[in-house]
Tab-separated table of C-alpha atoms in Angstrom:
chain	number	residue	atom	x	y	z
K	373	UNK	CA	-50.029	-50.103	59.156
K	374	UNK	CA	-50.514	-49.552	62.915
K	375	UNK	CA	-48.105	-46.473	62.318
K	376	UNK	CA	-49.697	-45.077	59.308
K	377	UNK	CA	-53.234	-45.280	60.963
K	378	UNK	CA	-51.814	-43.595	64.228
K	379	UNK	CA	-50.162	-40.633	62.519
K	380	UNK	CA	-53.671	-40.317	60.617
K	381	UNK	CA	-55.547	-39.992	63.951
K	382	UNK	CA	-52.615	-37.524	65.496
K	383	UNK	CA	-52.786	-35.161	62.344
K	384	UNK	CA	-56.775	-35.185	62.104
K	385	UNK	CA	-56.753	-33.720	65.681
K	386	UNK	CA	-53.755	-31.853	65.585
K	387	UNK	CA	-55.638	-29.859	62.957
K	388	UNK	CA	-58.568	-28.838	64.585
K	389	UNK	CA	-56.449	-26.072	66.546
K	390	UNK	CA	-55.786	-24.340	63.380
K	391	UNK	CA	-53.439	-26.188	60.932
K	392	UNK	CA	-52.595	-24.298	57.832
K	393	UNK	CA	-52.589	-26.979	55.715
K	394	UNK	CA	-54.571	-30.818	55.717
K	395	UNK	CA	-51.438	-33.307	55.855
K	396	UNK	CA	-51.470	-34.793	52.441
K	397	UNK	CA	-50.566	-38.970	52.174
K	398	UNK	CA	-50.882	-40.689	48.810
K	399	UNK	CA	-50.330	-44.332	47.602
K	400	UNK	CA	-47.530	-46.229	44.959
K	401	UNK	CA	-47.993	-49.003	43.521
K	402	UNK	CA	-46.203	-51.034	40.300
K	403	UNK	CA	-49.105	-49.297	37.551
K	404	UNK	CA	-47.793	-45.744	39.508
K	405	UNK	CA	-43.961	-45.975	39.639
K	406	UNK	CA	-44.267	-47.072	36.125
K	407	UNK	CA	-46.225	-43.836	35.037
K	408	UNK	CA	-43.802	-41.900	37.088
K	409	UNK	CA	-40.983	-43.257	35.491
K	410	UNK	CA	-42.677	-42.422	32.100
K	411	UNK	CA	-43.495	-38.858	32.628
K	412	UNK	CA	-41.893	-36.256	35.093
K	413	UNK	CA	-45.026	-34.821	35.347
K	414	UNK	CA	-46.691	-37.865	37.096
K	415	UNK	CA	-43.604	-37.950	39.020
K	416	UNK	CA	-44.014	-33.847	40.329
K	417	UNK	CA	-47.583	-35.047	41.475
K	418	UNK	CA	-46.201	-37.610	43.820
K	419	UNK	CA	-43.525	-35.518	45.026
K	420	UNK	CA	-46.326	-33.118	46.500
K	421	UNK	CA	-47.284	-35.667	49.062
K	422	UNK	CA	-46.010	-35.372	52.607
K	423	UNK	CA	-45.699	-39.001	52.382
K	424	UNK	CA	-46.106	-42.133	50.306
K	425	UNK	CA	-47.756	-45.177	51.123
K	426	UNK	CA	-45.898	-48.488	49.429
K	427	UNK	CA	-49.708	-50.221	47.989
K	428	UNK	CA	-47.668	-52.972	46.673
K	429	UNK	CA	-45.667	-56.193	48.319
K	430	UNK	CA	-42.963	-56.066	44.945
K	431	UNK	CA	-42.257	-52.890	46.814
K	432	UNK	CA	-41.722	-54.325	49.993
K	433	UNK	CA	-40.304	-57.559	48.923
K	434	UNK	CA	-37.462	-55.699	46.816
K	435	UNK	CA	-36.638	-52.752	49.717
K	436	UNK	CA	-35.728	-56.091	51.411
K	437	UNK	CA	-33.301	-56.805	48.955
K	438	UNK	CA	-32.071	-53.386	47.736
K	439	UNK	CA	-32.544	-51.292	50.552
K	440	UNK	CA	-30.378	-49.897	53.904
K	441	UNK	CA	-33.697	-49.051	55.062
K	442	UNK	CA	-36.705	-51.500	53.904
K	443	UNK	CA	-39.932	-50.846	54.291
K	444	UNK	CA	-41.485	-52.863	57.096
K	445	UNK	CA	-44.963	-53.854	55.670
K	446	UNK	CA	-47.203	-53.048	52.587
K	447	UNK	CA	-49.649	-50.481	53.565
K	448	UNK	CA	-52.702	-51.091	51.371
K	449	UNK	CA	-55.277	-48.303	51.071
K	450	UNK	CA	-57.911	-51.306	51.373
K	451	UNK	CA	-56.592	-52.431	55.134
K	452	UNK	CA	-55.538	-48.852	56.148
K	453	UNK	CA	-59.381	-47.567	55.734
K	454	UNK	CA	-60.754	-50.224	58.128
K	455	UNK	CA	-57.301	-49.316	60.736
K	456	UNK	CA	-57.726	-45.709	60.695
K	457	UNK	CA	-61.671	-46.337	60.978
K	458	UNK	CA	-61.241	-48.512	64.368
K	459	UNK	CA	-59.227	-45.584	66.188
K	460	UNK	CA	-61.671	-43.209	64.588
K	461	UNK	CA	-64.812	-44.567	66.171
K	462	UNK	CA	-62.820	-43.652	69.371
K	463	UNK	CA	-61.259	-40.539	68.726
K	464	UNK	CA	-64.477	-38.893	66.935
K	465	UNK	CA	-62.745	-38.096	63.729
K	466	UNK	CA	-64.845	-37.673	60.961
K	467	UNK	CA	-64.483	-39.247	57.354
K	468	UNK	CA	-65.465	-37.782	53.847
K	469	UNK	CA	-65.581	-40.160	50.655
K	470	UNK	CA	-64.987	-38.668	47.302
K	471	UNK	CA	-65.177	-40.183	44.325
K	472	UNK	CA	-66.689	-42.855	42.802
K	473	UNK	CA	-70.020	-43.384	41.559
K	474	UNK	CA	-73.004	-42.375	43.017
K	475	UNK	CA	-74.048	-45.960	43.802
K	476	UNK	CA	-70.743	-46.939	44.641
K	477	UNK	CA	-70.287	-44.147	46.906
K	478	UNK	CA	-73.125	-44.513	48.644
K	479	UNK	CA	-72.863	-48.451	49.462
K	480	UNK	CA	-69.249	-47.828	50.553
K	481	UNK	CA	-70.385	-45.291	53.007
K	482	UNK	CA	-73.257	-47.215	54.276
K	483	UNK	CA	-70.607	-50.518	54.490
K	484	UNK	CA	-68.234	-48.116	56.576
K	485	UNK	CA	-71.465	-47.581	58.741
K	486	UNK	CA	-72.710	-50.604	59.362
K	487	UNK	CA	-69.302	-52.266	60.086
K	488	UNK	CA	-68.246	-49.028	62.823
K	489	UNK	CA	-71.360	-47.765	63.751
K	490	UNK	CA	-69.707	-45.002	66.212
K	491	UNK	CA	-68.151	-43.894	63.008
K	492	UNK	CA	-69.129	-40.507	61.868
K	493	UNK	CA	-69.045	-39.076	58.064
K	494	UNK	CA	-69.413	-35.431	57.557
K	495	UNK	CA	-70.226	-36.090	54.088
K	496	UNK	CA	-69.568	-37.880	50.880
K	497	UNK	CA	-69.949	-36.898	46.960
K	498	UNK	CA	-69.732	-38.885	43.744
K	499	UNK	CA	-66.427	-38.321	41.913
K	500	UNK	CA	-68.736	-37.220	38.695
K	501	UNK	CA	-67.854	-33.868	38.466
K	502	UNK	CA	-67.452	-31.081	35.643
K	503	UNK	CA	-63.958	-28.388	36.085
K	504	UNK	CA	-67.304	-25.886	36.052
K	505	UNK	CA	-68.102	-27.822	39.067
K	506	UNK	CA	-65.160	-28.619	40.739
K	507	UNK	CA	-65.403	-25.242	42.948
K	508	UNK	CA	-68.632	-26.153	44.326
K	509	UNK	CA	-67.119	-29.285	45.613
K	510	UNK	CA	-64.066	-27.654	47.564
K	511	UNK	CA	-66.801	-25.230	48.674
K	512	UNK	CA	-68.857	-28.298	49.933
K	513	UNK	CA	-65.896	-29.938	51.172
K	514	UNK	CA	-64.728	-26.949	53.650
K	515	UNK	CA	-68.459	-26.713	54.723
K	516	UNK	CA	-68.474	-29.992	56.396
K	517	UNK	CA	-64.595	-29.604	57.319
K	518	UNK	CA	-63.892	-33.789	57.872
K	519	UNK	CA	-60.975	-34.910	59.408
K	520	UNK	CA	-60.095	-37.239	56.740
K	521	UNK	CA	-60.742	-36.625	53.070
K	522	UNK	CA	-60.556	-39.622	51.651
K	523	UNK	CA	-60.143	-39.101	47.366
K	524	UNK	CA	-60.969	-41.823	45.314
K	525	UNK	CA	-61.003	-40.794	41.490
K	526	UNK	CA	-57.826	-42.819	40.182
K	527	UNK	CA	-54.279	-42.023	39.474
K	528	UNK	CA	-53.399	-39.001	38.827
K	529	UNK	CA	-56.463	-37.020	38.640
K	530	UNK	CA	-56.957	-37.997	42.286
K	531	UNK	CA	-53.474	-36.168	42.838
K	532	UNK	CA	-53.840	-33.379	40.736
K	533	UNK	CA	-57.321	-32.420	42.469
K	534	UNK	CA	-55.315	-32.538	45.492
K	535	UNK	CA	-52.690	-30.089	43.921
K	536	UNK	CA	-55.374	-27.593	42.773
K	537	UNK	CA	-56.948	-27.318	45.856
K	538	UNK	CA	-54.849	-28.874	49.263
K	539	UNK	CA	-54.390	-25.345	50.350
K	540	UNK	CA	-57.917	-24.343	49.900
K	541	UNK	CA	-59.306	-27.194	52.437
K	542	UNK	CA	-59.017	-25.112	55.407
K	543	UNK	CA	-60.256	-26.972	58.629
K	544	UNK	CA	-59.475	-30.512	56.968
K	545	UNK	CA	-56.595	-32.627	58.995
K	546	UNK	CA	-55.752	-34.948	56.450
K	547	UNK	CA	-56.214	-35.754	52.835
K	548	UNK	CA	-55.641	-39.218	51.441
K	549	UNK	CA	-55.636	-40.424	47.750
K	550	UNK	CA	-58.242	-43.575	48.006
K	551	UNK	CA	-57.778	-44.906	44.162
K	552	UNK	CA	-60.046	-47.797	43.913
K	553	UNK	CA	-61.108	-47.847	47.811
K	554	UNK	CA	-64.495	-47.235	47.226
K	555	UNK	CA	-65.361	-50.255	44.269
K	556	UNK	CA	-63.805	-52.639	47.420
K	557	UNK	CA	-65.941	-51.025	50.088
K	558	UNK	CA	-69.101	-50.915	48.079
K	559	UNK	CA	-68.886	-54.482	47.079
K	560	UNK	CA	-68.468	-54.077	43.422
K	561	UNK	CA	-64.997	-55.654	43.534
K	562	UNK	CA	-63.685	-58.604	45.376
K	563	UNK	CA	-59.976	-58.654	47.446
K	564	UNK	CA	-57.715	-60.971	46.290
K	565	UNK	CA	-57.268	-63.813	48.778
K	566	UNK	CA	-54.851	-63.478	51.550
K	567	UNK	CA	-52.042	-65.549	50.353
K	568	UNK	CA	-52.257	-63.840	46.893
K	569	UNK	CA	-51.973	-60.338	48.724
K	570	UNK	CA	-48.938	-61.672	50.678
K	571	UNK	CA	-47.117	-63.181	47.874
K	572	UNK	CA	-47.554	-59.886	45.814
K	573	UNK	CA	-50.106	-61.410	43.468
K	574	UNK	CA	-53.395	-59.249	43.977
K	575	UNK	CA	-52.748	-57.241	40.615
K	576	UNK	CA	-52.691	-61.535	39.267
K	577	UNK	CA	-56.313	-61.233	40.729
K	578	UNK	CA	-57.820	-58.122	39.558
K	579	UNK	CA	-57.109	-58.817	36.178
K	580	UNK	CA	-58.418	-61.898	35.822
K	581	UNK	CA	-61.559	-60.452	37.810
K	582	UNK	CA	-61.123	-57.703	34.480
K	583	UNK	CA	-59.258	-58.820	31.827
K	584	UNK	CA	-60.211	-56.456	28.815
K	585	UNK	CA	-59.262	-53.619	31.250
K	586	UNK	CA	-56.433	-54.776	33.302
K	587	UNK	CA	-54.230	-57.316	31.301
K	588	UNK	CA	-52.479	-54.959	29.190
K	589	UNK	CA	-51.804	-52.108	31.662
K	590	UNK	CA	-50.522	-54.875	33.895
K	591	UNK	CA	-48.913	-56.512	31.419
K	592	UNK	CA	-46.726	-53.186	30.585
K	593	UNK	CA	-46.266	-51.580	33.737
K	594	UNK	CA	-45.054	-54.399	35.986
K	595	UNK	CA	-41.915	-54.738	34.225
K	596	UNK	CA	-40.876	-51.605	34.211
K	597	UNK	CA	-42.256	-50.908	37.935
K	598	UNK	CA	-39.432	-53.636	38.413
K	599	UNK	CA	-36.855	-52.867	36.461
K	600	UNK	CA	-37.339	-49.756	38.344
K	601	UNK	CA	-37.608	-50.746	41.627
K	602	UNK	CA	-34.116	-53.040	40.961
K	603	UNK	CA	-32.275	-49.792	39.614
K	604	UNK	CA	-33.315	-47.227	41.945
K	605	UNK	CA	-33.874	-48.998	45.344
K	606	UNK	CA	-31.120	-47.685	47.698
């Protein structure tokens, strides 16, 4: 985690002396590997990423197992926010939230605030967008040239708006794929308790938080994200 946030910080300024390209870091968790193992296209979106964030402690739990070299920690989109925030406050990098509602978006950005007031945000937009619109956005996007992009629309339009358009955000540092972030930020959903997220059991949590929604993706996709996991982990 203290790693990932770091290398966020070091990129974001890096950039500001001309970087051809915002350094692009996305997130996998069991509902992702599962889609990826499904479809190669899913799969050639995550492959664009410079790097890829393990959002899930089967993940870790089973590199420990499997792998020569295991991953050290889960890296949650949810945690990394508030560590990348912290150094931010410092540094004078600049955050941009897209996606989400307008409500949602809005009370994440003003939760962001109040919790790091020295924080700055160059802007924010709803993720509510037509393709007719989705110039204007970029547009808006390299007008306020953040440091961070953070992308929250949900796997894997998140990552194929990133694909259209990574080498179009001139004067951005870094781009991140944010998922969910902003329902967790804003209040609208509720983190798992701690010794659920350690034992690998948040996914346990947000379904029974939404059932009708959840249970059957979850239901379908874990086992495979396993079985995957089990065969593939090196």
């Amino acid at each position: 985690m203290d790693a990932a946030a770091d290398s966020f910080i070091a990129h974001a300024l890096a950039a500001r002396d001309g970087a051809p390209r915002p350094y692009y870091s996305t997130s996998a968790n069991g509902q992702v590997i599962a889609m990826c193992r499904a479809d190669a296209r899913f799969r050639a979106l995550m492959h664009e990423a410079d790097e890829i964030h393990a959002d899930g402690m089967p993940m870790v739990l089973i590199s420990r197992m499997r792998s020569t070299t295991p991953i050290s920690e889960r890296v949650a989109t949810t945690d990394l926010v508030h560590a990348v925030a912290r150094r931010a406050e410092s540094e004078g990098v600049s955050f941009y939230f897209l996606g989400g509602s307008e409500e949602v978006n809005r009370r994440a950005v003003e939760a962001m605030r109040a919790a790091y007031p020295g924080l700055t945000f160059a802007g924010r937009r709803n993720g509510y967008f037509t393709p007719e619109e989705e110039e204007r956005v970029v547009a808006d996007i390299r007008e306020a040239r953040p440091d961070i992009l953070w992308i929250g629309l949900g796997f894997p339009l998140e990552q194929a708006f990133v694909k259209r358009n990574l080498d179009r955000f001139t004067g951005v540092g870094v781009v991140k794929t944010a998922g969910g972030l902003f329902d967790f930020l804003s209040g609208k959903n509720a983190r798992a308790p701690l010794w659920m997220q350690k034992a690998g059991l948040e996914w346990l949590h947000r379904m029974c938080l939404e059932p009708r929604r959840l249970a059957r993706r979850y239901l379908v996709t874990n086992p495979v994200a396993i079985y995957a996991l089990l065969r593939n982990s090196d």
